[in-house]
Amino acid sequence: MKIAIIKYNAGNIKSVSNALGRLGIEHAITDNPDEIKAADKVIFPGVGEASTTMAYLKNKKLDVLIRELKQPVLGICLGMQLMCSHSEEGDTPCLGIFDLPVKKFLVDLKIPHMGWNSLHETKAPFMENSLEGEFVYFVHSYYVPVANETAALTHYGMPFSAALQKDNFFATQFHPEKSGAEGERILKRFLDIEVRV
Amino acid sequence: MNNLAKRIIPCLDIRDGRTVKGINFVDIRDAGDPVELAQRYSEQGADELVFLDITASHEKRKLLKALVEKVAAAISIPFTVGGGVTELKDAEVLLTAGTDKISVNSAAILNPPLIDELARQFGSQFVVVAIDARLENGLWQVYRNGGRIPVGRELFEYAREMQERGAGEILWTSMNHDGTQNGFANETLSQLSRQLSIPLIASGGAGTKQHFADAFTLGEADAALAASVFHYDTIPIPVLKDFLKENGIPVRS
């Protein structure tokens, strides 16, 4: 199986690569369009600011490429937010894969939402029932509201989407690559998904 | 509703790429090997780790980069590296090596705009500002250089400034409590926590399980950091987590 991690100016590419390494899974970190299109699975990581990251993706023409991928794609953290339609961070139009907004947390709690929080209302195929109540690691100040595409939700003053799924696109607001054994289970689960549109 | 878990953070002191404190756990070959200790803590259920590099010579700091790479490959929980970050370049080296956050102490005091630059370049989630302070004549005085030099700043005002400049977390060590094992500075912790909109990590004074519970309830801290009680296995992390859970404190288990 060929796994491609999309190479761009995201902060957590090394961590995602390390996590796959611990699972013993070979992978390439690449921004080569042909290599990305030919991969069996694609991971779109992300740590950073929405508007500058979108500008970078457009400049490298990765925006069109990601939107048109047919194999299973996993967006992580900012990667998930950029797969939505619009982010309040920098008033940024995003990829529009999920027709959902990205909003700034307006809760009377500390921001960023940083640390380990639990998954609820987990839905197949991405999130299995046994993940209900499991803790995963989050760091974010913006969130995606709960919608039909929500594969798992988490509470932080209000419920929000911890994971999304639609066709061949999957995404997590949390960092599976930093979420211990549960995170590794979720990465493995994504790698086992067999859909192609 | 808020299920965010309170974090338990073991801190490892590193000198020349080796762990300074620590005993031999039964199944660990080398208590001086930070990678093995990090794996051990990760398996025990630590929520994050902090590595504090106290290496004196600049030459030997290259060992730190190599160490960070090994730790990043070995463990699947977030970790922070502190000690000797004085410019963007230092931070970038550590980020590339795989660290999730850096902790800045003296350099933030000597050059406060560094925090703005770090936050802009790498994001606030990457920037922890560590503050050492001691209560003197009713005021919490900030110190730098490992608690050796008073800087003429007051804890609350300084912590708020760091938050405004873009710090993502504050790690506060009470010098009055550090090493005493008599409990955290809970009253001041809660005052500080209420004044900040970013997470606060309590440090200094952990001696019993109840001390951790108090830091979260009375102290309103978001995370608690300790070294000795974990290194010498006085309080095994799973035992601590069970205790906190029984006391109604949200923890990852």
GROMACS .gro file of C-alpha atoms in nm:
model
  450
    1MET     CA    1   0.000   0.000   0.000
    2LYS     CA    2   0.131   0.342  -0.096
    3ILE     CA    3   0.071   0.621   0.155
    4ALA     CA    4   0.139   0.983   0.069
    5ILE     CA    5   0.167   1.260   0.327
    6ILE     CA    6   0.114   1.590   0.152
    7LYS     CA    7   0.426   1.800   0.195
    8TYR     CA    8   0.364   2.167   0.262
    9ASN     CA    9   0.435   2.422   0.534
   10ALA     CA   10   0.244   2.237   0.806
   11GLY     CA   11   0.397   2.198   1.149
   12ASN     CA   12   0.308   1.834   1.217
   13ILE     CA   13   0.432   1.648   0.909
   14LYS     CA   14   0.722   1.500   1.102
   15SER     CA   15   0.488   1.381   1.378
   16VAL     CA   16   0.253   1.213   1.131
   17SER     CA   17   0.550   1.051   0.960
   18ASN     CA   18   0.681   0.930   1.297
   19ALA     CA   19   0.342   0.784   1.387
   20LEU     CA   20   0.327   0.585   1.063
   21GLY     CA   21   0.685   0.477   1.130
   22ARG     CA   22   0.581   0.339   1.470
   23LEU     CA   23   0.305   0.143   1.296
   24GLY     CA   24   0.567   0.006   1.058
   25ILE     CA   25   0.396   0.163   0.757
   26GLU     CA   26   0.603   0.287   0.467
   27HIS     CA   27   0.507   0.627   0.334
   28ALA     CA   28   0.628   0.917   0.124
   29ILE     CA   29   0.623   1.286   0.218
   30THR     CA   30   0.562   1.453  -0.114
   31ASP     CA   31   0.417   1.751  -0.302
   32ASN     CA   32   0.452   1.576  -0.637
   33PRO     CA   33   0.098   1.572  -0.790
   34ASP     CA   34   0.150   1.242  -0.974
   35GLU     CA   35   0.282   1.068  -0.665
   36ILE     CA   36  -0.008   1.199  -0.455
   37LYS     CA   37  -0.268   1.095  -0.715
   38ALA     CA   38  -0.114   0.748  -0.744
   39ALA     CA   39  -0.116   0.682  -0.368
   40ASP     CA   40  -0.365   0.439  -0.212
   41LYS     CA   41  -0.421   0.671   0.083
   42VAL     CA   42  -0.342   1.038   0.128
   43ILE     CA   43  -0.286   1.221   0.458
   44PHE     CA   44  -0.329   1.599   0.470
   45PRO     CA   45  -0.176   1.718   0.797
   46GLY     CA   46  -0.194   2.071   0.930
   47VAL     CA   47  -0.076   2.297   1.206
   48GLY     CA   48  -0.069   2.670   1.146
   49GLU     CA   49  -0.287   2.962   1.042
   50ALA     CA   50  -0.572   2.917   0.790
   51SER     CA   51  -0.526   3.211   0.548
   52THR     CA   52  -0.149   3.179   0.503
   53THR     CA   53  -0.178   2.802   0.466
   54MET     CA   54  -0.457   2.829   0.204
   55ALA     CA   55  -0.250   3.085   0.014
   56TYR     CA   56   0.044   2.844   0.016
   57LEU     CA   57  -0.173   2.552  -0.106
   58LYS     CA   58  -0.316   2.764  -0.390
   59ASN     CA   59   0.027   2.883  -0.490
   60LYS     CA   60   0.143   2.520  -0.516
   61LYS     CA   61  -0.187   2.423  -0.688
   62LEU     CA   62  -0.243   2.168  -0.414
   63ASP     CA   63  -0.595   2.307  -0.349
   64VAL     CA   64  -0.737   2.170  -0.675
   65LEU     CA   65  -0.538   1.849  -0.639
   66ILE     CA   66  -0.673   1.769  -0.291
   67ARG     CA   67  -1.033   1.848  -0.386
   68GLU     CA   68  -1.017   1.607  -0.680
   69LEU     CA   69  -0.858   1.310  -0.503
   70LYS     CA   70  -1.053   0.984  -0.541
   71GLN     CA   71  -0.881   0.766  -0.283
   72PRO     CA   72  -0.934   0.790   0.096
   73VAL     CA   73  -0.796   1.121   0.225
   74LEU     CA   74  -0.741   1.203   0.593
   75GLY     CA   75  -0.724   1.568   0.699
   76ILE     CA   76  -0.580   1.639   1.044
   77CYS     CA   77  -0.647   1.948   1.260
   78LEU     CA   78  -0.597   2.251   1.032
   79GLY     CA   79  -0.612   2.001   0.745
   80MET     CA   80  -0.970   1.919   0.849
   81GLN     CA   81  -1.061   2.287   0.883
   82LEU     CA   82  -0.920   2.367   0.539
   83MET     CA   83  -1.137   2.087   0.392
   84CYS     CA   84  -1.445   2.287   0.501
   85SER     CA   85  -1.602   2.571   0.304
   86HIS     CA   86  -1.492   2.878   0.498
   87SER     CA   87  -1.290   2.961   0.811
   88GLU     CA   88  -1.342   3.258   1.038
   89GLU     CA   89  -0.966   3.250   1.092
   90GLY     CA   90  -0.848   3.525   0.860
   91ASP     CA   91  -1.194   3.515   0.687
   92THR     CA   92  -1.058   3.243   0.460
   93PRO     CA   93  -1.241   3.061   0.176
   94CYS     CA   94  -1.132   2.696   0.204
   95LEU     CA   95  -1.147   2.381  -0.009
   96GLY     CA   96  -1.521   2.321   0.028
   97ILE     CA   97  -1.501   1.941   0.047
   98PHE     CA   98  -1.723   1.952   0.355
   99ASP     CA   99  -1.993   2.217   0.313
  100LEU     CA  100  -1.943   2.336   0.671
  101PRO     CA  101  -1.815   2.652   0.838
  102VAL     CA  102  -1.515   2.682   1.072
  103LYS     CA  103  -1.593   2.911   1.365
  104LYS     CA  104  -1.398   3.069   1.648
  105PHE     CA  105  -1.470   2.925   1.993
  106LEU     CA  106  -1.680   3.174   2.189
  107VAL     CA  107  -1.709   2.986   2.517
  108ASP     CA  108  -1.626   3.092   2.869
  109LEU     CA  109  -1.335   2.846   2.882
  110LYS     CA  110  -0.964   2.866   2.810
  111ILE     CA  111  -0.868   2.899   2.444
  112PRO     CA  112  -0.697   2.718   2.274
  113HIS     CA  113  -0.888   2.403   2.361
  114MET     CA  114  -0.568   2.217   2.447
  115GLY     CA  115  -0.528   1.870   2.587
  116TRP     CA  116  -0.706   1.535   2.606
  117ASN     CA  117  -1.082   1.523   2.557
  118SER     CA  118  -1.326   1.241   2.488
  119LEU     CA  119  -1.501   1.120   2.172
  120HIS     CA  120  -1.879   1.066   2.163
  121GLU     CA  121  -2.152   0.956   1.921
  122THR     CA  122  -1.888   0.778   1.713
  123LYS     CA  123  -2.005   0.668   1.368
  124ALA     CA  124  -1.880   0.409   1.120
  125PRO     CA  125  -1.700   0.362   0.894
  126PHE     CA  126  -1.436   0.600   1.029
  127MET     CA  127  -1.508   0.586   1.402
  128GLU     CA  128  -1.594   0.252   1.559
  129ASN     CA  129  -1.821   0.215   1.862
  130SER     CA  130  -1.535   0.110   2.086
  131LEU     CA  131  -1.389   0.459   2.051
  132GLU     CA  132  -1.685   0.600   2.245
  133GLY     CA  133  -1.549   0.785   2.550
  134GLU     CA  134  -1.183   0.744   2.451
  135PHE     CA  135  -0.951   1.040   2.499
  136VAL     CA  136  -0.759   1.201   2.214
  137TYR     CA  137  -0.533   1.506   2.197
  138PHE     CA  138  -0.663   1.843   2.072
  139VAL     CA  139  -0.502   2.184   2.016
  140HIS     CA  140  -0.725   2.438   1.840
  141SER     CA  141  -0.903   2.772   1.873
  142TYR     CA  142  -1.152   2.723   1.589
  143TYR     CA  143  -1.411   2.447   1.552
  144VAL     CA  144  -1.651   2.286   1.306
  145PRO     CA  145  -2.013   2.263   1.433
  146VAL     CA  146  -2.189   1.927   1.458
  147ALA     CA  147  -2.348   1.826   1.124
  148ASN     CA  148  -2.452   1.521   0.921
  149GLU     CA  149  -2.088   1.464   0.828
  150THR     CA  150  -1.983   1.445   1.196
  151ALA     CA  151  -1.822   1.105   1.265
  152ALA     CA  152  -1.754   1.183   1.632
  153LEU     CA  153  -1.820   1.479   1.856
  154THR     CA  154  -1.649   1.627   2.160
  155HIS     CA  155  -1.774   1.870   2.423
  156TYR     CA  156  -1.595   2.190   2.513
  157GLY     CA  157  -1.858   2.423   2.649
  158MET     CA  158  -2.063   2.300   2.352
  159PRO     CA  159  -2.052   1.998   2.123
  160PHE     CA  160  -1.835   2.029   1.811
  161SER     CA  161  -1.712   1.795   1.535
  162ALA     CA  162  -1.412   1.592   1.649
  163ALA     CA  163  -1.417   1.393   1.324
  164LEU     CA  164  -1.587   1.421   0.984
  165GLN     CA  165  -1.656   1.179   0.699
  166LYS     CA  166  -1.804   1.216   0.353
  167ASP     CA  167  -1.745   0.983   0.058
  168ASN     CA  168  -1.368   0.930   0.039
  169PHE     CA  169  -1.285   1.221   0.271
  170PHE     CA  170  -1.216   1.174   0.642
  171ALA     CA  171  -1.090   1.424   0.894
  172THR     CA  172  -1.003   1.468   1.260
  173GLN     CA  173  -0.989   1.788   1.461
  174PHE     CA  174  -0.767   1.606   1.711
  175HIS     CA  175  -0.417   1.478   1.644
  176PRO     CA  176  -0.424   1.097   1.605
  177GLU     CA  177  -0.045   1.111   1.565
  178LYS     CA  178  -0.020   1.247   1.922
  179SER     CA  179  -0.306   1.055   2.082
  180GLY     CA  180  -0.125   0.751   2.219
  181ALA     CA  181  -0.261   0.402   2.152
  182GLU     CA  182  -0.612   0.529   2.061
  183GLY     CA  183  -0.464   0.763   1.804
  184GLU     CA  184  -0.271   0.478   1.647
  185ARG     CA  185  -0.590   0.272   1.632
  186ILE     CA  186  -0.765   0.556   1.449
  187LEU     CA  187  -0.479   0.594   1.200
  188LYS     CA  188  -0.486   0.218   1.136
  189ARG     CA  189  -0.862   0.234   1.089
  190PHE     CA  190  -0.822   0.502   0.825
  191LEU     CA  191  -0.555   0.297   0.650
  192ASP     CA  192  -0.795  -0.001   0.640
  193ILE     CA  193  -1.076   0.194   0.475
  194GLU     CA  194  -1.149   0.079   0.121
  195VAL     CA  195  -1.352   0.342  -0.058
  196ARG     CA  196  -1.293   0.504  -0.389
  197VAL     CA  197  -1.526   0.745  -0.563
  198MET     CA  198  -2.035   2.058   2.948
  199ASN     CA  199  -1.662   2.018   2.948
  200ASN     CA  200  -1.477   1.687   2.957
  201LEU     CA  201  -1.129   1.829   2.900
  202ALA     CA  202  -0.895   1.618   3.111
  203LYS     CA  203  -0.655   1.768   3.362
  204ARG     CA  204  -0.304   1.684   3.243
  205ILE     CA  205  -0.027   1.508   3.436
  206ILE     CA  206   0.317   1.606   3.309
  207PRO     CA  207   0.643   1.444   3.423
  208CYS     CA  208   0.945   1.670   3.376
  209LEU     CA  209   1.284   1.523   3.281
  210ASP     CA  210   1.605   1.717   3.337
  211ILE     CA  211   1.854   1.656   3.058
  212ARG     CA  212   2.228   1.722   3.068
  213ASP     CA  213   2.448   1.636   2.770
  214GLY     CA  214   2.170   1.422   2.624
  215ARG     CA  215   2.122   1.217   2.941
  216THR     CA  216   1.856   1.219   3.214
  217VAL     CA  217   1.989   1.371   3.534
  218LYS     CA  218   1.750   1.240   3.798
  219GLY     CA  219   1.580   0.905   3.808
  220ILE     CA  220   1.597   0.558   3.951
  221ASN     CA  221   1.600   0.230   3.772
  222PHE     CA  222   1.246   0.112   3.719
  223VAL     CA  223   1.240  -0.266   3.732
  224ASP     CA  224   1.203  -0.307   3.360
  225ILE     CA  225   1.424  -0.021   3.248
  226ARG     CA  226   1.785  -0.091   3.167
  227ASP     CA  227   1.918   0.262   3.183
  228ALA     CA  228   1.748   0.532   3.392
  229GLY     CA  229   1.982   0.783   3.232
  230ASP     CA  230   1.837   0.722   2.887
  231PRO     CA  231   1.570   0.988   2.825
  232VAL     CA  232   1.413   0.790   2.539
  233GLU     CA  233   1.354   0.483   2.755
  234LEU     CA  234   1.216   0.694   3.038
  235ALA     CA  235   0.991   0.884   2.799
  236GLN     CA  236   0.851   0.558   2.665
  237ARG     CA  237   0.795   0.435   3.016
  238TYR     CA  238   0.601   0.749   3.116
  239SER     CA  239   0.403   0.739   2.794
  240GLU     CA  240   0.301   0.377   2.858
  241GLN     CA  241   0.209   0.465   3.218
  242GLY     CA  242  -0.042   0.721   3.095
  243ALA     CA  243   0.146   1.051   3.123
  244ASP     CA  244  -0.045   1.311   2.920
  245GLU     CA  245   0.258   1.506   2.805
  246LEU     CA  246   0.628   1.526   2.883
  247VAL     CA  247   0.859   1.820   2.942
  248PHE     CA  248   1.232   1.792   2.875
  249LEU     CA  249   1.439   2.061   3.038
  250ASP     CA  250   1.787   2.087   2.893
  251ILE     CA  251   2.034   2.209   3.151
  252THR     CA  252   2.339   2.147   2.935
  253ALA     CA  253   2.592   2.421   2.998
  254SER     CA  254   2.808   2.419   2.688
  255HIS     CA  255   2.681   2.532   2.352
  256GLU     CA  256   2.880   2.255   2.186
  257LYS     CA  257   2.687   1.980   2.358
  258ARG     CA  258   2.349   2.128   2.265
  259LYS     CA  259   2.372   1.939   1.937
  260LEU     CA  260   2.304   1.632   2.147
  261LEU     CA  261   1.965   1.782   2.230
  262LYS     CA  262   1.855   1.787   1.867
  263ALA     CA  263   1.952   1.423   1.825
  264LEU     CA  264   1.768   1.338   2.145
  265VAL     CA  265   1.452   1.520   2.036
  266GLU     CA  266   1.451   1.326   1.710
  267LYS     CA  267   1.476   0.997   1.898
  268VAL     CA  268   1.202   1.091   2.145
  269ALA     CA  269   0.971   1.208   1.866
  270ALA     CA  270   1.012   0.878   1.686
  271ALA     CA  271   0.953   0.675   2.003
  272ILE     CA  272   0.650   0.827   2.178
  273SER     CA  273   0.296   0.911   2.066
  274ILE     CA  274   0.210   1.185   2.316
  275PRO     CA  275   0.298   1.556   2.297
  276PHE     CA  276   0.621   1.682   2.445
  277THR     CA  277   0.779   2.017   2.523
  278VAL     CA  278   1.148   2.102   2.515
  279GLY     CA  279   1.287   2.387   2.725
  280GLY     CA  280   1.625   2.533   2.797
  281GLY     CA  281   1.840   2.758   2.589
  282VAL     CA  282   1.586   2.880   2.333
  283THR     CA  283   1.698   3.239   2.270
  284GLU     CA  284   1.611   3.297   1.906
  285LEU     CA  285   1.378   3.177   1.630
  286LYS     CA  286   1.650   2.956   1.488
  287ASP     CA  287   1.675   2.753   1.812
  288ALA     CA  288   1.300   2.697   1.801
  289GLU     CA  289   1.303   2.596   1.438
  290VAL     CA  290   1.573   2.335   1.498
  291LEU     CA  291   1.363   2.180   1.774
  292LEU     CA  292   1.041   2.195   1.568
  293THR     CA  293   1.207   2.024   1.274
  294ALA     CA  294   1.344   1.760   1.508
  295GLY     CA  295   0.985   1.683   1.615
  296THR     CA  296   0.909   1.871   1.936
  297ASP     CA  297   0.545   1.977   1.981
  298LYS     CA  298   0.611   2.281   2.199
  299ILE     CA  299   0.904   2.479   2.326
  300SER     CA  300   0.930   2.635   2.667
  301VAL     CA  301   1.096   2.976   2.697
  302ASN     CA  302   1.205   3.121   3.031
  303SER     CA  303   1.496   3.368   3.061
  304ALA     CA  304   1.488   3.469   2.693
  305ALA     CA  305   1.126   3.585   2.729
  306ILE     CA  306   1.232   3.815   3.014
  307LEU     CA  307   1.539   3.953   2.836
  308ASN     CA  308   1.369   3.983   2.496
  309PRO     CA  309   0.986   3.985   2.527
  310PRO     CA  310   0.920   4.043   2.152
  311LEU     CA  311   1.071   3.696   2.097
  312ILE     CA  312   0.738   3.555   2.216
  313ASP     CA  313   0.546   3.759   1.955
  314GLU     CA  314   0.784   3.636   1.684
  315LEU     CA  315   0.766   3.272   1.794
  316ALA     CA  316   0.385   3.282   1.806
  317ARG     CA  317   0.363   3.446   1.465
  318GLN     CA  318   0.609   3.207   1.306
  319PHE     CA  319   0.504   2.878   1.465
  320GLY     CA  320   0.165   2.945   1.629
  321SER     CA  321   0.075   3.001   1.993
  322GLN     CA  322   0.021   2.629   2.048
  323PHE     CA  323   0.398   2.588   2.009
  324VAL     CA  324   0.497   2.847   2.271
  325VAL     CA  325   0.500   2.777   2.644
  326VAL     CA  326   0.633   3.056   2.864
  327ALA     CA  327   0.791   2.920   3.183
  328ILE     CA  328   0.802   3.156   3.479
  329ASP     CA  329   0.992   3.107   3.807
  330ALA     CA  330   0.866   3.332   4.086
  331ARG     CA  331   0.919   3.368   4.459
  332LEU     CA  332   0.697   3.535   4.717
  333GLU     CA  333   0.886   3.824   4.874
  334ASN     CA  334   0.727   4.093   5.095
  335GLY     CA  335   0.383   4.001   4.969
  336LEU     CA  336   0.476   4.015   4.599
  337TRP     CA  337   0.553   3.729   4.360
  338GLN     CA  338   0.888   3.833   4.211
  339VAL     CA  339   0.992   3.684   3.878
  340TYR     CA  340   1.341   3.532   3.852
  341ARG     CA  341   1.552   3.427   3.556
  342ASN     CA  342   1.849   3.198   3.495
  343GLY     CA  343   1.709   2.905   3.688
  344GLY     CA  344   1.588   3.118   3.977
  345ARG     CA  345   1.919   3.293   4.032
  346ILE     CA  346   1.852   3.649   3.913
  347PRO     CA  347   1.551   3.862   4.019
  348VAL     CA  348   1.422   4.066   3.727
  349GLY     CA  349   1.204   4.326   3.900
  350ARG     CA  350   0.877   4.202   3.750
  351GLU     CA  351   0.565   4.078   3.927
  352LEU     CA  352   0.417   3.738   3.833
  353PHE     CA  353   0.057   3.832   3.744
  354GLU     CA  354   0.140   4.133   3.532
  355TYR     CA  355   0.426   3.950   3.359
  356ALA     CA  356   0.216   3.639   3.284
  357ARG     CA  357  -0.061   3.855   3.134
  358GLU     CA  358   0.193   4.033   2.914
  359MET     CA  359   0.323   3.697   2.789
  360GLN     CA  360  -0.033   3.587   2.710
  361GLU     CA  361  -0.092   3.908   2.513
  362ARG     CA  362   0.231   3.856   2.322
  363GLY     CA  363   0.111   3.515   2.205
  364ALA     CA  364   0.212   3.252   2.461
  365GLY     CA  365  -0.012   2.946   2.429
  366GLU     CA  366   0.041   2.826   2.785
  367ILE     CA  367   0.202   2.946   3.108
  368LEU     CA  368   0.414   2.705   3.314
  369TRP     CA  369   0.452   2.864   3.656
  370THR     CA  370   0.694   2.731   3.917
  371SER     CA  371   0.664   2.861   4.270
  372MET     CA  372   1.020   2.878   4.401
  373ASN     CA  373   0.881   2.881   4.755
  374HIS     CA  374   0.716   2.545   4.697
  375ASP     CA  375   0.960   2.378   4.457
  376GLY     CA  376   1.143   2.087   4.619
  377THR     CA  377   0.940   2.103   4.942
  378GLN     CA  378   0.692   1.825   4.848
  379ASN     CA  379   0.442   2.017   5.065
  380GLY     CA  380   0.189   2.089   4.793
  381PHE     CA  381   0.142   2.343   4.514
  382ALA     CA  382   0.085   2.720   4.566
  383ASN     CA  383  -0.289   2.672   4.527
  384GLU     CA  384  -0.419   3.012   4.629
  385THR     CA  385  -0.188   3.196   4.392
  386LEU     CA  386  -0.245   2.935   4.121
  387SER     CA  387  -0.619   2.995   4.123
  388GLN     CA  388  -0.571   3.374   4.114
  389LEU     CA  389  -0.333   3.338   3.820
  390SER     CA  390  -0.553   3.085   3.641
  391ARG     CA  391  -0.851   3.321   3.663
  392GLN     CA  392  -0.649   3.608   3.520
  393LEU     CA  393  -0.539   3.405   3.219
  394SER     CA  394  -0.743   3.294   2.919
  395ILE     CA  395  -0.474   3.039   2.823
  396PRO     CA  396  -0.396   2.710   3.005
  397LEU     CA  397  -0.188   2.721   3.323
  398ILE     CA  398   0.054   2.443   3.422
  399ALA     CA  399   0.126   2.422   3.795
  400SER     CA  400   0.479   2.337   3.903
  401GLY     CA  401   0.658   2.310   4.236
  402GLY     CA  402   0.560   2.126   4.550
  403ALA     CA  403   0.412   1.792   4.445
  404GLY     CA  404   0.457   1.533   4.721
  405THR     CA  405   0.130   1.339   4.746
  406LYS     CA  406  -0.165   1.241   4.529
  407GLN     CA  407  -0.382   1.486   4.724
  408HIS     CA  408  -0.145   1.768   4.623
  409PHE     CA  409  -0.229   1.706   4.257
  410ALA     CA  410  -0.601   1.695   4.333
  411ASP     CA  411  -0.570   2.025   4.523
  412ALA     CA  412  -0.380   2.192   4.237
  413PHE     CA  413  -0.673   2.111   4.006
  414THR     CA  414  -0.959   2.192   4.244
  415LEU     CA  415  -0.828   2.466   4.477
  416GLY     CA  416  -0.557   2.583   4.236
  417GLU     CA  417  -0.778   2.564   3.922
  418ALA     CA  418  -0.471   2.460   3.722
  419ASP     CA  419  -0.518   2.296   3.382
  420ALA     CA  420  -0.214   2.071   3.419
  421ALA     CA  421   0.035   1.975   3.689
  422LEU     CA  422   0.404   1.913   3.637
  423ALA     CA  423   0.635   1.721   3.869
  424ALA     CA  424   0.971   1.549   3.860
  425SER     CA  425   1.084   1.365   4.174
  426VAL     CA  426   0.758   1.192   4.268
  427PHE     CA  427   0.755   1.032   3.923
  428HIS     CA  428   1.128   0.967   3.882
  429TYR     CA  429   1.154   0.791   4.217
  430ASP     CA  430   0.819   0.617   4.158
  431THR     CA  431   0.679   0.760   4.484
  432ILE     CA  432   0.353   0.818   4.296
  433PRO     CA  433   0.307   0.587   3.996
  434ILE     CA  434   0.105   0.769   3.730
  435PRO     CA  435  -0.172   0.503   3.701
  436VAL     CA  436  -0.225   0.519   4.079
  437LEU     CA  437  -0.241   0.898   4.063
  438LYS     CA  438  -0.489   0.892   3.775
  439ASP     CA  439  -0.715   0.647   3.961
  440PHE     CA  440  -0.704   0.867   4.271
  441LEU     CA  441  -0.795   1.181   4.074
  442LYS     CA  442  -1.078   0.998   3.898
  443GLU     CA  443  -1.219   0.877   4.231
  444ASN     CA  444  -1.214   1.239   4.343
  445GLY     CA  445  -1.424   1.349   4.049
  446ILE     CA  446  -1.142   1.516   3.856
  447PRO     CA  447  -1.155   1.454   3.479
  448VAL     CA  448  -0.846   1.263   3.368
  449ARG     CA  449  -0.754   1.055   3.068
  450SER     CA  450  -0.744   0.691   3.168
   0.00000   0.00000   0.00000
